[in-house]
């Protein structure tokens, strides 16, 4: 292996004089006294490699020795990843000793001594390739597939395959023979370089199945699909993290991967503390059992922050290859972009807009393209839905990270400062936000067949209602309450009903925090009927008071358990209020 | 700090800038300290034999034949119980005439807490200021700044909060503090008989700006000692973090780094996060809470310093002068405590969340009514009532001179609701209205 010595140090950028070949993105270990500091090559000039160190470089000296590893940064893939808490380099945080993180404390992502009940799925003599399922073990509630390693190219013949039984991670599960007659031993564990996409699928069609999130402003207005991409830009305090946490709790997915990338440690602690306690209604188990956390918070090393999103994506791709529905969340991808900026500045590269690296748009779109809905070689499907939070500097959506992400992601959930200030949570702007999937005929067909025949129609009606409501509001503000026809007040208040009852959703209320599709349909119908109704009022003041009452009762319904006695009681009260004023329900 | 006999001395600087100098030297560790003609400096860059030092006291008057000695260690602080009651400068040297503190020598700016070793912060800090307790409840282990224009009384409010917080230790990190403000803090703590639980690290406006860069790490190293070793609750006050960030930009600009927004270094987010993320709740009961001040210029929160701060801290407190009542209030719209949901309704009464939200929504109605009024439109009866509500709400609950307990503030809010509105207009869950709506008024 190539060796080197430290020749220069600027914060976590280290220049290393090397004695042999090095590859871009190759991993190396710098010896600081006895402690190995992991680093990654990010530039090579002549005999000198520029490496970004995944640790603090305090006390490092020129002349310290470096050993290169001969491979890129790799994720370790095998049973036992579910429920784990990793750092950005996939070290198991729970295995580290002491209160404080120690440099060079690299821990095993899997449980070396664990044993798994293996069930073969293939037969000796089968022709197999990277990603083929050889067997499965039960990991929590997931049938974890043991696959032909993704690194193996070409076709192989299955020479031996372990029978049903209890095996440890390092036991030989299968032996494969390639076309040259060479044998390859397969265990339950494989490695994959995180910066490369795993392509063990046969096709990547356009995604078309709705992913139910339980978040009304998404499902009922701008739905996302299984295998889709979305992002949530918003100034600080507008609710990006609360929204990500809500998605991780309530979305219909087999597995959730949360990448806490350069944000607050206490937010991860919240997941650590809550998820092992919270029930997952889908499985009857605890939420933590379908969740893996990659925590590289803002105070952890910057270079590892950059790696963290790739580690998370690689784990997602691994589980997708098992035919699972994965939801990957990253909070926030801006911190990852900033990590790139810090290094690029230290290397004195020619800066692009706002001093970000020139190739930022390409890096972002490359990453988003790893999500998607895929057909696996055996005909089954899997998906990675990716939703990233973006933290625009100064709340300005014209900054490079937001602009680049807008080109890469198909759903845009813009969090508005104004809505957050008036506590209209989630603060997703209903007018600026969009879901490009609503343009896919196959998705429209899916909606009408699987969700409800009038889902799309209602959704478009609601969007129009919100725009008209906003226009009416602006007119009222310019001309005064008296200066506009009564109709304007009605129009405004009808859109307020939709806003208060469908869009606003209290993430901290046990009942309101998640709304299953059945309930969304029910409430949507009520609200649309109210909006389509014709009412009899003499003055705008009456409109004002009347609609406040309506909203109040409807909100009480949102806070009550679906179809409970309370819920029904409020429904009766609602109908009574409607009787007072409604003249006709227009179709 | 004295030079030791075995240390090699260099006498040839190859470059001097406003904050840094460069020389040829061997066997130097990154982050290591050095003395340049007696001034403390730290290694910030090593390329081959060329070592660049950042001189904390500035380079004014440093000659190119200055004596440079390396100290073989990063900046340290001696920690022990003797820190309590003492006043230090940015280097951790006593400025109160007392003796050097003996204790374990610890490198400042040490490693981060493993996130899985943290506990979810969940103990409310009661301040008596309802603008904070009602709408922006503080929690031990939280980090939160005041965003304030320089003319606002943030230091006063911070001192009140510190004294009422019942912390075992209060650590003041003063950066670019005016001498008057320094004496203000000293007096307030002295008068409250709290001096023995106070530790101060102060860099005043008289001291060189780059020295400030050491203050937060000094304060937090002391904080970690008491929180980790002694399981104490520690409150760290950092004022003014804007001046800290300005010092960062001086250094990075002198090192020819490409500035990003507002001439701040591209690493500003990470630099600030390293400080603020020291706030923590430990499972054994110790905690570090950080209350900071970030002064704004002209109220602009999109400037890189408040902007990055807001992305890091767990909320922010805005002070604003309310001309209707001629008092400074805690602005309920722009202020936010992100940890409040950890304690609301748990450390306080069950109606807290709904009362808080309802009052703010009504206060927002009043703001709309005010705009209408200013635009010359007629007000509805509801508008009139919300305006009257807002005035009293501001005076009785938002003003910084309020001192009321957790139950009192909720009762007061219900009283105001009942005075001005009907239950339907307030829009609180029915079961709570049944329970708390004042029966006769
Ligand atoms: N859906 C919601 N329901 C209730 N409160 C919310 C909701 N979304 C956000 N909030 C409030 O806004 C605060 C900030 O949200 P957060 O997600 O942390 O913002 P960001 O990540 O954008 O900085 C939260 O602490 C909470 O008080
Ligand atoms: Mg956030």
Coordinates of C-alpha atoms and ligand atoms in Angstrom, one line a residue, chain A residues 234-243 263-264 267 331 415 425-427 505-508, chain B residues 310-311 336-341, ligand 1:
Chain A
X234 CA -37.2 27.6 4.5
X235 CA -35.6 30.1 6.8
X236 CA -34.8 29.0 10.3
X237 CA -37.7 28.4 12.6
X238 CA -40.2 27.8 9.8
X239 CA -40.6 24.1 10.6
X240 CA -38.3 22.1 8.4
X241 CA -37.2 19.8 11.1
X242 CA -40.6 19.3 12.6
X243 CA -41.9 18.4 9.2
X263 CA -28.0 20.3 12.4
X264 CA -28.6 20.3 16.2
X267 CA -33.0 17.2 17.5
X331 CA -31.8 17.7 7.4
X415 CA -41.8 27.0 4.0
X425 CA -48.1 25.3 10.8
X426 CA -46.9 23.4 8.9
X427 CA -45.8 26.6 7.2
X505 CA -51.9 20.6 11.3
X506 CA -50.5 20.5 14.9
X507 CA -47.5 18.3 14.8
X508 CA -47.5 18.0 18.6
Chain B
X310 CA -30.7 31.3 14.1
X311 CA -30.0 28.1 12.2
X336 CA -39.2 31.4 19.4
X337 CA -38.0 28.8 21.8
X338 CA -37.7 25.6 20.0
X339 CA -37.6 23.5 23.1
X340 CA -40.7 24.9 24.7
X341 CA -42.8 21.9 23.7
Ligands
LIG1 N1 -46.5 21.4 12.4 C1 -46.2 22.1 13.5 N2 -47.0 22.2 14.5 C2 -46.7 22.9 15.6 N3 -45.6 23.6 15.8 C3 -44.7 23.7 14.8 C4 -45.0 22.9 13.6 N4 -43.9 23.1 12.7 C5 -43.1 23.9 13.4 N5 -43.5 24.3 14.6 C6 -42.9 25.2 15.6 O1 -41.8 25.8 14.9 C7 -40.6 25.6 15.6 C8 -39.4 25.5 14.6 O2 -39.5 24.4 13.8 P1 -38.3 23.7 13.2 O3 -38.8 22.5 12.5 O4 -37.3 23.4 14.3 O5 -37.7 24.8 12.2 P2 -36.5 24.7 11.2 O6 -36.0 23.3 11.2 O7 -37.1 25.2 9.9 O8 -35.5 25.7 11.7 C9 -40.8 24.4 16.4 O9 -40.0 24.3 17.5 C10 -42.3 24.5 16.7 O10 -42.4 25.3 17.9

